Short mmCIF file of C-alpha atoms in Angstrom, two decimals:
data_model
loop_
_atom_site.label_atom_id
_atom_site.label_comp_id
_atom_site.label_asym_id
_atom_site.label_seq_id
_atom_site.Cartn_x
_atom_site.Cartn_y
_atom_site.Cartn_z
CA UNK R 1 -96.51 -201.45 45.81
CA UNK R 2 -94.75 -198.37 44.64
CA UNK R 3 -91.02 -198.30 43.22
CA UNK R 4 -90.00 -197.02 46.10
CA UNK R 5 -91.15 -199.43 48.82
CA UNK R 6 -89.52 -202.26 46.93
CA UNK R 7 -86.18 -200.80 48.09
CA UNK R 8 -85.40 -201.96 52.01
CA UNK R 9 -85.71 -199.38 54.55
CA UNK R 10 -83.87 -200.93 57.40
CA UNK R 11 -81.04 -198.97 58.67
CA UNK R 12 -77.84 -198.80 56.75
CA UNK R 13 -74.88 -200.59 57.76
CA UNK R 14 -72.68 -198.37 60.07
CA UNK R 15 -69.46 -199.07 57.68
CA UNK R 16 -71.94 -197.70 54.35
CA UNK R 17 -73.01 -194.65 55.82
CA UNK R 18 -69.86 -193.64 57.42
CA UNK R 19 -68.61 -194.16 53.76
CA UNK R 20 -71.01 -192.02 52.04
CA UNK R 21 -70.86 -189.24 54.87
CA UNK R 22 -66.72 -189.37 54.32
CA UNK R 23 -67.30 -188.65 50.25
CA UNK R 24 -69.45 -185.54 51.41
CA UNK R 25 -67.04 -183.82 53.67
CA UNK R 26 -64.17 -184.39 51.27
CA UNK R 27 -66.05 -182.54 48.29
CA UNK R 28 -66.76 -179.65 51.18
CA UNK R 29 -63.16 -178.54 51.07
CA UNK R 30 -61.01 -179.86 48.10
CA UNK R 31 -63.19 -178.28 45.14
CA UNK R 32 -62.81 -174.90 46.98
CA UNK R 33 -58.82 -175.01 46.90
CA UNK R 34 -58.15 -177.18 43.81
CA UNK R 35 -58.01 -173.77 41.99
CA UNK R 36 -55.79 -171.61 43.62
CA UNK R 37 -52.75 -173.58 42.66
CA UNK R 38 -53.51 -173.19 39.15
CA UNK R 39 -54.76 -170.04 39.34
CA UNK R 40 -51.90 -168.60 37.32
CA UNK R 41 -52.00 -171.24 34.36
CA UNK R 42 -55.92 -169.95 34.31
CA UNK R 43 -55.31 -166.45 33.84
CA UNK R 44 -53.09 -166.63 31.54
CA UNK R 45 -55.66 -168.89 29.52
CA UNK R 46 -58.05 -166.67 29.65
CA UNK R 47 -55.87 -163.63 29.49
CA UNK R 48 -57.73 -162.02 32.76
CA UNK R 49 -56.09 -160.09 35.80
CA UNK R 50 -56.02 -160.99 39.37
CA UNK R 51 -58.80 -159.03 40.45
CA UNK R 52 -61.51 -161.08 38.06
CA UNK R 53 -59.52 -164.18 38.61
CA UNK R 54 -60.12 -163.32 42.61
CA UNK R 55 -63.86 -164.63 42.10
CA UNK R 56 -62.65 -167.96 40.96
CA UNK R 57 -62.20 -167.92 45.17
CA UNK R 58 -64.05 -164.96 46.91
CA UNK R 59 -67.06 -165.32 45.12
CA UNK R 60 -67.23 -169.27 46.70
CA UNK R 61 -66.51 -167.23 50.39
CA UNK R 62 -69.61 -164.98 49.54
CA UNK R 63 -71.99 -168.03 48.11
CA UNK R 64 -71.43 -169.39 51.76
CA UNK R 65 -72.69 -166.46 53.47
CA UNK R 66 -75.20 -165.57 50.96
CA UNK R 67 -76.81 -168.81 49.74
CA UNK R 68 -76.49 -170.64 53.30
CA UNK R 69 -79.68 -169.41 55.22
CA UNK R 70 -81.77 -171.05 52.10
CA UNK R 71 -80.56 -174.49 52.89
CA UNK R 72 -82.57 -175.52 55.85
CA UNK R 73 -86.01 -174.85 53.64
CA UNK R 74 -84.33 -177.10 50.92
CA UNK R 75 -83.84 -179.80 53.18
CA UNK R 76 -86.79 -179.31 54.93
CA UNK R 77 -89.25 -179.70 51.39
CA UNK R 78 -87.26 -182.69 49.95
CA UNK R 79 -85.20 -184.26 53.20
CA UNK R 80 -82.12 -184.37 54.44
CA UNK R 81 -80.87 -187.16 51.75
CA UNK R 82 -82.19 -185.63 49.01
CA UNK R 83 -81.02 -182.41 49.96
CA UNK R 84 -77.22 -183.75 50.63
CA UNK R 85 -77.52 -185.44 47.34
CA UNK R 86 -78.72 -181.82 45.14
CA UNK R 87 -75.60 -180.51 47.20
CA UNK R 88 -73.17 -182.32 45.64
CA UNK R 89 -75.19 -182.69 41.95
CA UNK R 90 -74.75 -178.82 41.99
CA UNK R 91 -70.70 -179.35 43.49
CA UNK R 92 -70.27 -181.77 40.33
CA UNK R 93 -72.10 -179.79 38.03
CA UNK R 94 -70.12 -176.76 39.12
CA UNK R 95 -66.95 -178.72 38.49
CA UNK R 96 -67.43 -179.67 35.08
CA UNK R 97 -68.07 -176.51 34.24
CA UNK R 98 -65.38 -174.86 35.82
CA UNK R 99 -63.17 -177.49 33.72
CA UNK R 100 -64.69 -175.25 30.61
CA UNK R 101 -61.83 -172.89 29.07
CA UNK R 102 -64.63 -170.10 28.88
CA UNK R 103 -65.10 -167.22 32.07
CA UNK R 104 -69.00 -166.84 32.02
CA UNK R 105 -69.28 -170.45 32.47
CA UNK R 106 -66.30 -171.03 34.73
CA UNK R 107 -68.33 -168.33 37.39
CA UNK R 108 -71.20 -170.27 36.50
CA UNK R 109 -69.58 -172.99 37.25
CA UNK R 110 -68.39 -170.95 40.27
CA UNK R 111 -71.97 -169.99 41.42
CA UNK R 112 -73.17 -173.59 41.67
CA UNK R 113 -70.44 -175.28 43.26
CA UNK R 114 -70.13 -172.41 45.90
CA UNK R 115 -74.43 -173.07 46.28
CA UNK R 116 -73.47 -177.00 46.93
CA UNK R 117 -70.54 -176.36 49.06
CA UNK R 118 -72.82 -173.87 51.06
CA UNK R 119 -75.37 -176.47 51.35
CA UNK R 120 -73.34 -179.15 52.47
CA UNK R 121 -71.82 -177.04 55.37
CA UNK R 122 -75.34 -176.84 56.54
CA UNK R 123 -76.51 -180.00 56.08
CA UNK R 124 -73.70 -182.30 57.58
CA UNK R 125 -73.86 -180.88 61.38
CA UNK R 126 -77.84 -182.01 61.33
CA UNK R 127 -76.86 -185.48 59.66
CA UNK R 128 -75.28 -186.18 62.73
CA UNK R 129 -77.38 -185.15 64.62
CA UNK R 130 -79.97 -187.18 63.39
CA UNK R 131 -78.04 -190.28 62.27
CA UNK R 132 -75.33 -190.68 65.17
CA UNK R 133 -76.32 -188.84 68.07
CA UNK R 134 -74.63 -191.05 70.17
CA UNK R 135 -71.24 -190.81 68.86
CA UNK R 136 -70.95 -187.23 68.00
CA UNK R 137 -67.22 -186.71 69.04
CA UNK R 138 -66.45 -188.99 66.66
CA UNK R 139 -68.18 -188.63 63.46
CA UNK R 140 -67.55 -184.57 63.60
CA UNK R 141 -64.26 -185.66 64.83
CA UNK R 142 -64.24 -187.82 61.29
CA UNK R 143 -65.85 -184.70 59.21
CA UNK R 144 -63.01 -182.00 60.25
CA UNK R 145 -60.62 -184.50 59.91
CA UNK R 146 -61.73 -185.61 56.05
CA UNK R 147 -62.08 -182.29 55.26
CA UNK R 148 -58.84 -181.75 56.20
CA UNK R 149 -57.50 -184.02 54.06
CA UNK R 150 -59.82 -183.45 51.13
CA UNK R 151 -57.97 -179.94 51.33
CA UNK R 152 -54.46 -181.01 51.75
CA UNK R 153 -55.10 -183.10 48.63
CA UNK R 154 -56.78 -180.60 46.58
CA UNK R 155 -54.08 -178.28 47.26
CA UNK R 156 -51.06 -180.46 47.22
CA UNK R 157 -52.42 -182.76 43.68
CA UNK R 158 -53.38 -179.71 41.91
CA UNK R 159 -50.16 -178.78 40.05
CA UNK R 160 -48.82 -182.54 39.39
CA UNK R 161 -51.75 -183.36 37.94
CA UNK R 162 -51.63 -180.40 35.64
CA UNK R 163 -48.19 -181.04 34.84
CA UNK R 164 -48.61 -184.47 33.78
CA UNK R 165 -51.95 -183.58 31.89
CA UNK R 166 -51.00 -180.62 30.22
CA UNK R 167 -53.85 -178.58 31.24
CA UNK R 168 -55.16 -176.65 34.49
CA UNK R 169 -58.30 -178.47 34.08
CA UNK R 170 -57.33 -181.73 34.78
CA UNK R 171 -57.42 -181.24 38.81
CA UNK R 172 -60.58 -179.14 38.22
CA UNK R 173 -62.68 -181.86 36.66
CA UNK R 174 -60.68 -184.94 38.94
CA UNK R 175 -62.62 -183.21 41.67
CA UNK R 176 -65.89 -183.02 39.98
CA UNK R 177 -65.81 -186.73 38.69
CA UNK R 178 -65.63 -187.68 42.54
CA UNK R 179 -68.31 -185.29 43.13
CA UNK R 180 -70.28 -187.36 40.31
CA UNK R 181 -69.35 -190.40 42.26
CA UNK R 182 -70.49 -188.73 45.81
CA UNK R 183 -73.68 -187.33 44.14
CA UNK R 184 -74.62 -190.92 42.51
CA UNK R 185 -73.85 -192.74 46.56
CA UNK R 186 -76.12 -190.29 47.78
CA UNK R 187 -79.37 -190.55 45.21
CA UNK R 188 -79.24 -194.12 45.95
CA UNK R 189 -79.47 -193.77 49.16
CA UNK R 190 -82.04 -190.78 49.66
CA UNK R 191 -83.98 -193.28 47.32
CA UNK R 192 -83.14 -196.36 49.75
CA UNK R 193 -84.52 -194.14 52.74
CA UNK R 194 -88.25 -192.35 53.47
CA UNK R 195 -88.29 -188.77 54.49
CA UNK R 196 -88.38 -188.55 58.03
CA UNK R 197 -91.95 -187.28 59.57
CA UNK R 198 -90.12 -184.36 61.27
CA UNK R 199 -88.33 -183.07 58.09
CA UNK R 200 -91.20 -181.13 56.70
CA UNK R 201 -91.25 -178.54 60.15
CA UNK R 202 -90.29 -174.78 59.43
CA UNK R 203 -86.78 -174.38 59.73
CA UNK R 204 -86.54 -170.47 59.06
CA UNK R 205 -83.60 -169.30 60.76
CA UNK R 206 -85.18 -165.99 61.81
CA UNK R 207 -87.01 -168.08 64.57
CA UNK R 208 -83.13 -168.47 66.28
CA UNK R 209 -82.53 -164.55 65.92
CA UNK R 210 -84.19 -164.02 70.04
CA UNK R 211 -81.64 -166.86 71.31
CA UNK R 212 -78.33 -165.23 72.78
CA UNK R 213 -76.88 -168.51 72.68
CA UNK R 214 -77.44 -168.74 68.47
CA UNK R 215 -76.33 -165.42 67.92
CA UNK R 216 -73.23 -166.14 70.55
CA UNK R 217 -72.35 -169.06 68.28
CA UNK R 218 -72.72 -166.82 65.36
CA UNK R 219 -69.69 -164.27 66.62
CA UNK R 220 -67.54 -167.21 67.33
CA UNK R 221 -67.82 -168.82 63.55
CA UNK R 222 -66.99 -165.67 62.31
CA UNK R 223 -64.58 -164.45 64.15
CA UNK R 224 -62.43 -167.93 63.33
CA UNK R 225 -63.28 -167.81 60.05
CA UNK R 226 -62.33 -164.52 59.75
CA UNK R 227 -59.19 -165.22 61.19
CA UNK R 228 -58.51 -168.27 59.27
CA UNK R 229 -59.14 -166.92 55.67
CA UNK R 230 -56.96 -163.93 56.63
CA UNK R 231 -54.00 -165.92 57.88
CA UNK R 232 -54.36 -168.40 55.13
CA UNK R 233 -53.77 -165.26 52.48
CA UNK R 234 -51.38 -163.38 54.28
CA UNK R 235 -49.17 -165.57 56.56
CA UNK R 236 -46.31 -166.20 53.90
CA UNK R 237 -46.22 -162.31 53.26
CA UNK R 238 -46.38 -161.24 56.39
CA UNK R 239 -43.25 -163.46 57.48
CA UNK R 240 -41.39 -163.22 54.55
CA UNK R 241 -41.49 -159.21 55.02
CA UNK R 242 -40.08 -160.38 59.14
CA UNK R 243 -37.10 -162.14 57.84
CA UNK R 244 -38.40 -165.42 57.21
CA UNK R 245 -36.66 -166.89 54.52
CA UNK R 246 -39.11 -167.56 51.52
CA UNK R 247 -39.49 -171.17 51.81
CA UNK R 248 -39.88 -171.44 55.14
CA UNK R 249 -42.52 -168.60 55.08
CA UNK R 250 -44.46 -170.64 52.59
CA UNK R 251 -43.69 -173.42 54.64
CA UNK R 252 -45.51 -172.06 57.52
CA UNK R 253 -48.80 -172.61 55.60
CA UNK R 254 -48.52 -176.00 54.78
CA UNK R 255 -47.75 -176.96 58.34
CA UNK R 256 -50.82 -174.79 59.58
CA UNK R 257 -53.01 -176.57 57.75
CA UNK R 258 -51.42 -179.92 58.61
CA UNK R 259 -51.34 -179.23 62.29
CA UNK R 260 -54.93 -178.20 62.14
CA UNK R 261 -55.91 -181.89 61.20
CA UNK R 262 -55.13 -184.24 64.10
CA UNK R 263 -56.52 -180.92 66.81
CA UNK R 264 -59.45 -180.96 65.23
CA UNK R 265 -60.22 -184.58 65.51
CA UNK R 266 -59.12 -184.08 68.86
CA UNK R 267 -61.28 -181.16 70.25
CA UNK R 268 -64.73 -182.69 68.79
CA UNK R 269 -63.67 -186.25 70.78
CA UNK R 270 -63.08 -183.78 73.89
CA UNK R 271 -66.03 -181.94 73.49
CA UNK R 272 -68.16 -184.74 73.61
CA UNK R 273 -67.05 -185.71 76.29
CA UNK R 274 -66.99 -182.43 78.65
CA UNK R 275 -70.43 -180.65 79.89
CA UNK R 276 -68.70 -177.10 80.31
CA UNK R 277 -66.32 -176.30 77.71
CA UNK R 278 -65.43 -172.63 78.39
CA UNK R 279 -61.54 -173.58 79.86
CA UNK R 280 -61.04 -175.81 76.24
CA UNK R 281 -61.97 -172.96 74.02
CA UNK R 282 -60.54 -170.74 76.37
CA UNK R 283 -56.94 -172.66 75.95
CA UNK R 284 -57.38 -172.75 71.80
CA UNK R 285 -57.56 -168.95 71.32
CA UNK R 286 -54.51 -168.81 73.75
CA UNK R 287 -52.66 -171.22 71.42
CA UNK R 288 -53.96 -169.09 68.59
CA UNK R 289 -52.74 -165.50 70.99
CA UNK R 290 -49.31 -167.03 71.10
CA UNK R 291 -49.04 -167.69 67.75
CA UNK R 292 -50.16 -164.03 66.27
CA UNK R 293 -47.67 -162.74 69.34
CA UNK R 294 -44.05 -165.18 68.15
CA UNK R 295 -45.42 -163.87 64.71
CA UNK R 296 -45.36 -160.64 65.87
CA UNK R 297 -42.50 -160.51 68.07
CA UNK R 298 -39.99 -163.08 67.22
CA UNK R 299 -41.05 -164.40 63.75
CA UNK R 300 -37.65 -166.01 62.64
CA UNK R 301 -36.95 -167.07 66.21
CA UNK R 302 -39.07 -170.02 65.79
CA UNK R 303 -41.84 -170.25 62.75
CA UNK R 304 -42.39 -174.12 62.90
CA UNK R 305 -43.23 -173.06 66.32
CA UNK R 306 -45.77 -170.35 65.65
CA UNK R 307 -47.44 -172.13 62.79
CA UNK R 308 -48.09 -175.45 64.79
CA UNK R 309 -49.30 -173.03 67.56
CA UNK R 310 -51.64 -171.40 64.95
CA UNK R 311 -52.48 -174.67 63.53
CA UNK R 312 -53.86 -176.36 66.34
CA UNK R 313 -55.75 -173.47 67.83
CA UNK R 314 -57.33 -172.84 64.57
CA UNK R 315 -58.38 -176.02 63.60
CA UNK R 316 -59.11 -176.96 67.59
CA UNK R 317 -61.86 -173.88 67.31
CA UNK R 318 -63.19 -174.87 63.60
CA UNK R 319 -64.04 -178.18 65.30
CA UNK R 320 -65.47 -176.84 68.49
CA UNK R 321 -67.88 -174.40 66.70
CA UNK R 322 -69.49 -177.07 64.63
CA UNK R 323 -69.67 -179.74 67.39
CA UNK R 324 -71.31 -177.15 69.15
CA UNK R 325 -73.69 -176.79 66.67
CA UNK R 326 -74.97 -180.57 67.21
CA UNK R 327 -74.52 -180.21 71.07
CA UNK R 328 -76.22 -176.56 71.75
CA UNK R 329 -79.64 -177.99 69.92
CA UNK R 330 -82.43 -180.28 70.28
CA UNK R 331 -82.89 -181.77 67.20
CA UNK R 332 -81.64 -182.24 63.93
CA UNK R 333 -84.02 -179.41 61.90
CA UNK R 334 -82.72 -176.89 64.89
CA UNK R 335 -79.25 -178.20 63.91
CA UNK R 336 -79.44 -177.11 60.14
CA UNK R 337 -81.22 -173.68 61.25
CA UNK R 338 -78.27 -172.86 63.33
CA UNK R 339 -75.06 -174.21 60.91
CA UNK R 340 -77.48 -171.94 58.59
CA UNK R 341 -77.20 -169.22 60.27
CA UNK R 342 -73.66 -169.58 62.19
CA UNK R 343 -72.25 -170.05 58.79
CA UNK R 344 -73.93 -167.43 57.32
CA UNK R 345 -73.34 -164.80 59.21
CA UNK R 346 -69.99 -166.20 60.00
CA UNK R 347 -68.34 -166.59 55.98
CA UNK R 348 -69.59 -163.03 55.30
CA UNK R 349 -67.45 -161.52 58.64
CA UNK R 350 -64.76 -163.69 56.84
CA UNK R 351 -65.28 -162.57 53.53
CA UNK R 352 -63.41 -158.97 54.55
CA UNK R 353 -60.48 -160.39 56.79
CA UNK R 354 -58.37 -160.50 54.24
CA UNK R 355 -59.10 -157.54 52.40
CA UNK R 356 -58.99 -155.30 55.31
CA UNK R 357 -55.73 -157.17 56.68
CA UNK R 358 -53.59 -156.32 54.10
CA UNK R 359 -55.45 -152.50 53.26
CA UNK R 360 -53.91 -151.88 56.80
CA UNK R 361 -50.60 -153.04 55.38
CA UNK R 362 -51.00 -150.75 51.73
CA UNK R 363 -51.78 -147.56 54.80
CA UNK R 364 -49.16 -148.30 57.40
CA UNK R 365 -46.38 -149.65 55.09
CA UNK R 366 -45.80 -152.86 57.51
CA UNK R 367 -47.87 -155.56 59.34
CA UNK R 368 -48.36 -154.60 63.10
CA UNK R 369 -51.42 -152.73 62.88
CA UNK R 370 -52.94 -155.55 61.12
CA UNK R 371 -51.56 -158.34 63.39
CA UNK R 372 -52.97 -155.53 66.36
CA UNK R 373 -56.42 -156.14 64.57
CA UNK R 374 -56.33 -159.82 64.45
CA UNK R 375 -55.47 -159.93 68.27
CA UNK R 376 -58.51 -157.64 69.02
CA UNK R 377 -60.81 -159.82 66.75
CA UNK R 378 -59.52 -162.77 68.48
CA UNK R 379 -60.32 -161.20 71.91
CA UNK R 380 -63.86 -160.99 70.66
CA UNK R 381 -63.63 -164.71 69.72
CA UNK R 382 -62.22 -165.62 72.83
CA UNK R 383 -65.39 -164.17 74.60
CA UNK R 384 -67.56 -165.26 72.80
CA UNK R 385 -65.94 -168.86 72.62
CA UNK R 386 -65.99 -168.86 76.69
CA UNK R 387 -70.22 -167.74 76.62
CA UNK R 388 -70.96 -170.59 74.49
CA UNK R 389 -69.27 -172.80 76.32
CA UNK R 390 -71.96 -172.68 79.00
CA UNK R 391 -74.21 -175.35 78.46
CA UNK R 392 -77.28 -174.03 77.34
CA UNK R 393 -79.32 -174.87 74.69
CA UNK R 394 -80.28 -172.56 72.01
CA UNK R 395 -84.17 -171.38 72.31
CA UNK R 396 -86.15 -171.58 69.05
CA UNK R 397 -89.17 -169.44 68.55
CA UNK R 398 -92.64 -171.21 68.23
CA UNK R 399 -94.01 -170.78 64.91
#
């Protein structure tokens, strides 16, 4: 009898694995935004400017759309425990190193957390399609939800913690020792489980590029990412220059992000639920529509208003696009070729929101054109969102 087999394969208890899946998603979201609050104390560290500092933050954007499309192989050589459990080895390991007072290391550091985090994305849409098929509202209802909150912590726990440490690492490497934590839950249990017999097909994602229904997904994740990176740069600014007094403007941000939890939790249960789901996208970008237009129009009449509105639509379409990605395939390989490819494709359409959002602004001198972009990019969403709505499967080529 091998090592292995001495371990028990039965199933894992539903309260263990919904524990273990939990410490994933939060280490999806809070390493990424532990850093901007301290971005400052960094630079001035390292004595760099905010353009190499920017990579601390971009460069994990472009590791999503770049390094993403490799993770279905991974998982497909190794399975889909092991492969979670590299994921977060490389989000730890990324961690600690970005805890290093040293800027070649720190991108290093960068590089592999951004290749975990990219991973991960991939990989969590097929867990549950694999493991919990049967209650997918709810455990991607649970995923945008923890993420959520692994965010709003990051964020929010960032500063204090440097303030009672001392140092901008502190935050940094609290995030990676939970990472170690994660990573160590997860080798026990890849360990605990055998591969699956259908984890060693081909999961290229070029055999989804003749499916209209993959590449429809595709258009959707990026257009909401793109619209969610750019609004999560530029909202205070672009309020603040309305009218909006400072602290509400920065306000606005916090309650965008907060508003986004409880809709997202609430679309995936919905979606679940519903065969055709073109009127419930449909009614997210309009919530989204009328938050750009108070924004536009009326920013200080209201901007709790327009950032709940903003809120909920955004985080109501992040959840829709990845329970789609469970619901729109057949199996759980087909479900890690298309998050590979939806969030490829997607992060690297979001990758430039930002950039060309406020170049508009630098041209024009004020924010209309750009907001005028951002309504046409959401009128592309909002097609696109209504197509995949249609229930159709995506078609993978033989292969």
């Amino acid at each position: 009898m091998s090592a292995r087999s001495a371990f028990p394969t039965a199933p894992l208890p539903a309260w263990l694995w919904l524990v273990a899946f939990a410490l994933a998603a939060i280490n999806l979201r809070a390493p990424i935004v532990v850093v901007g609050p301290v971005l400052e104390s960094i630079m001035q560290t390292l004595a760099i400017g905010a353009g190499v500092a920017s990579l601390f933050t971009t460069g994990m954007i472009l590791c999503f759309g770049v390094l993403s499309p490799l993770a279905p192989g991974v998982a497909a050589r190794i399975g889909l425990d092991r492969a979670i459990a590299l994921a977060l080895a490389a989000i730890t390991l990324g961690g600690l190193l970005r805890g290093i007072e040293n800027l070649p290391v720190m991108l290093v550091g960068t590089l592999f957390a951004g290749l975990g985090i990219a991973f991960g994305n991939v990989f969590m849409p097929s867990l549950v399609k694999r493991d919990r098929p049967e209650r997918i509202g709810q455990t991607m209802g649970l995923y945008t939800v923890v993420m959520g909150i692994g965010a709003t912590l990051g964020a929010g726990t960032a500063v204090p913690l440097m303030n009672l440490s001392g140092h901008w690492s502190v935050p940094i490497l609290m995030w990676a020792g939970v990472g170690l934590v994660t990573a160590v839950l997860w080798i026990w249990l890849a360990w605990r489980r055998p591969r699956r017999a259908d984890e060693g097909q081909s999961t290229r994602i070029t055999r989804l590029f003749k499916s209209r229904t993959a590449w429809t997904l595709t258009l959707f994740m990026g257009m909401q990412s793109l619209g969610f990176y750019t609004l999560q740069t530029w909202v205070p600014a672009v309020a603040s220059a309305a009218g909006v007094p400072s602290a509400a403007a920065g306000g606005m941000l916090s309650i965008i992000n907060l508003t986004s939890i409880p809709a997202s939790y609430v679309i995936a249960r919905l979606a679940a639920r519903l065969h055709h789901h073109s009127l419930l996208v449909l009614g997210l970008c309009l919530l989204i529509a009328l938050g750009l237009t108070g924004l536009w129009l009326a920013p200080t009449a209201s901007p709790t208003l327009w950032a709940i509105l903003l809120g909920a639509g955004q985080g109501g379409c992040f959840s829709f696009a990845l329970t789609m990605i469970v619901m729109r395939t057949r199996r759980a390989d087909h479900a890690a070729m298309l998050s590979g490819m939806a969030q490829s494709l997607g992060y690297l359409m979001a990758a430039g929101g930002p950039l060309v959002f406020g170049a508009l602004h630098g041209i024009t001198g004020d924010w209309r054109l750009s907001l005028w972009l951002l309504m046409g990019l959401l009128s592309v969403q909002t097609v696109a969102g209504v197509m995949i709505g249609r229930p159709k499967l995506v078609t993978v080529r033989e292969g």
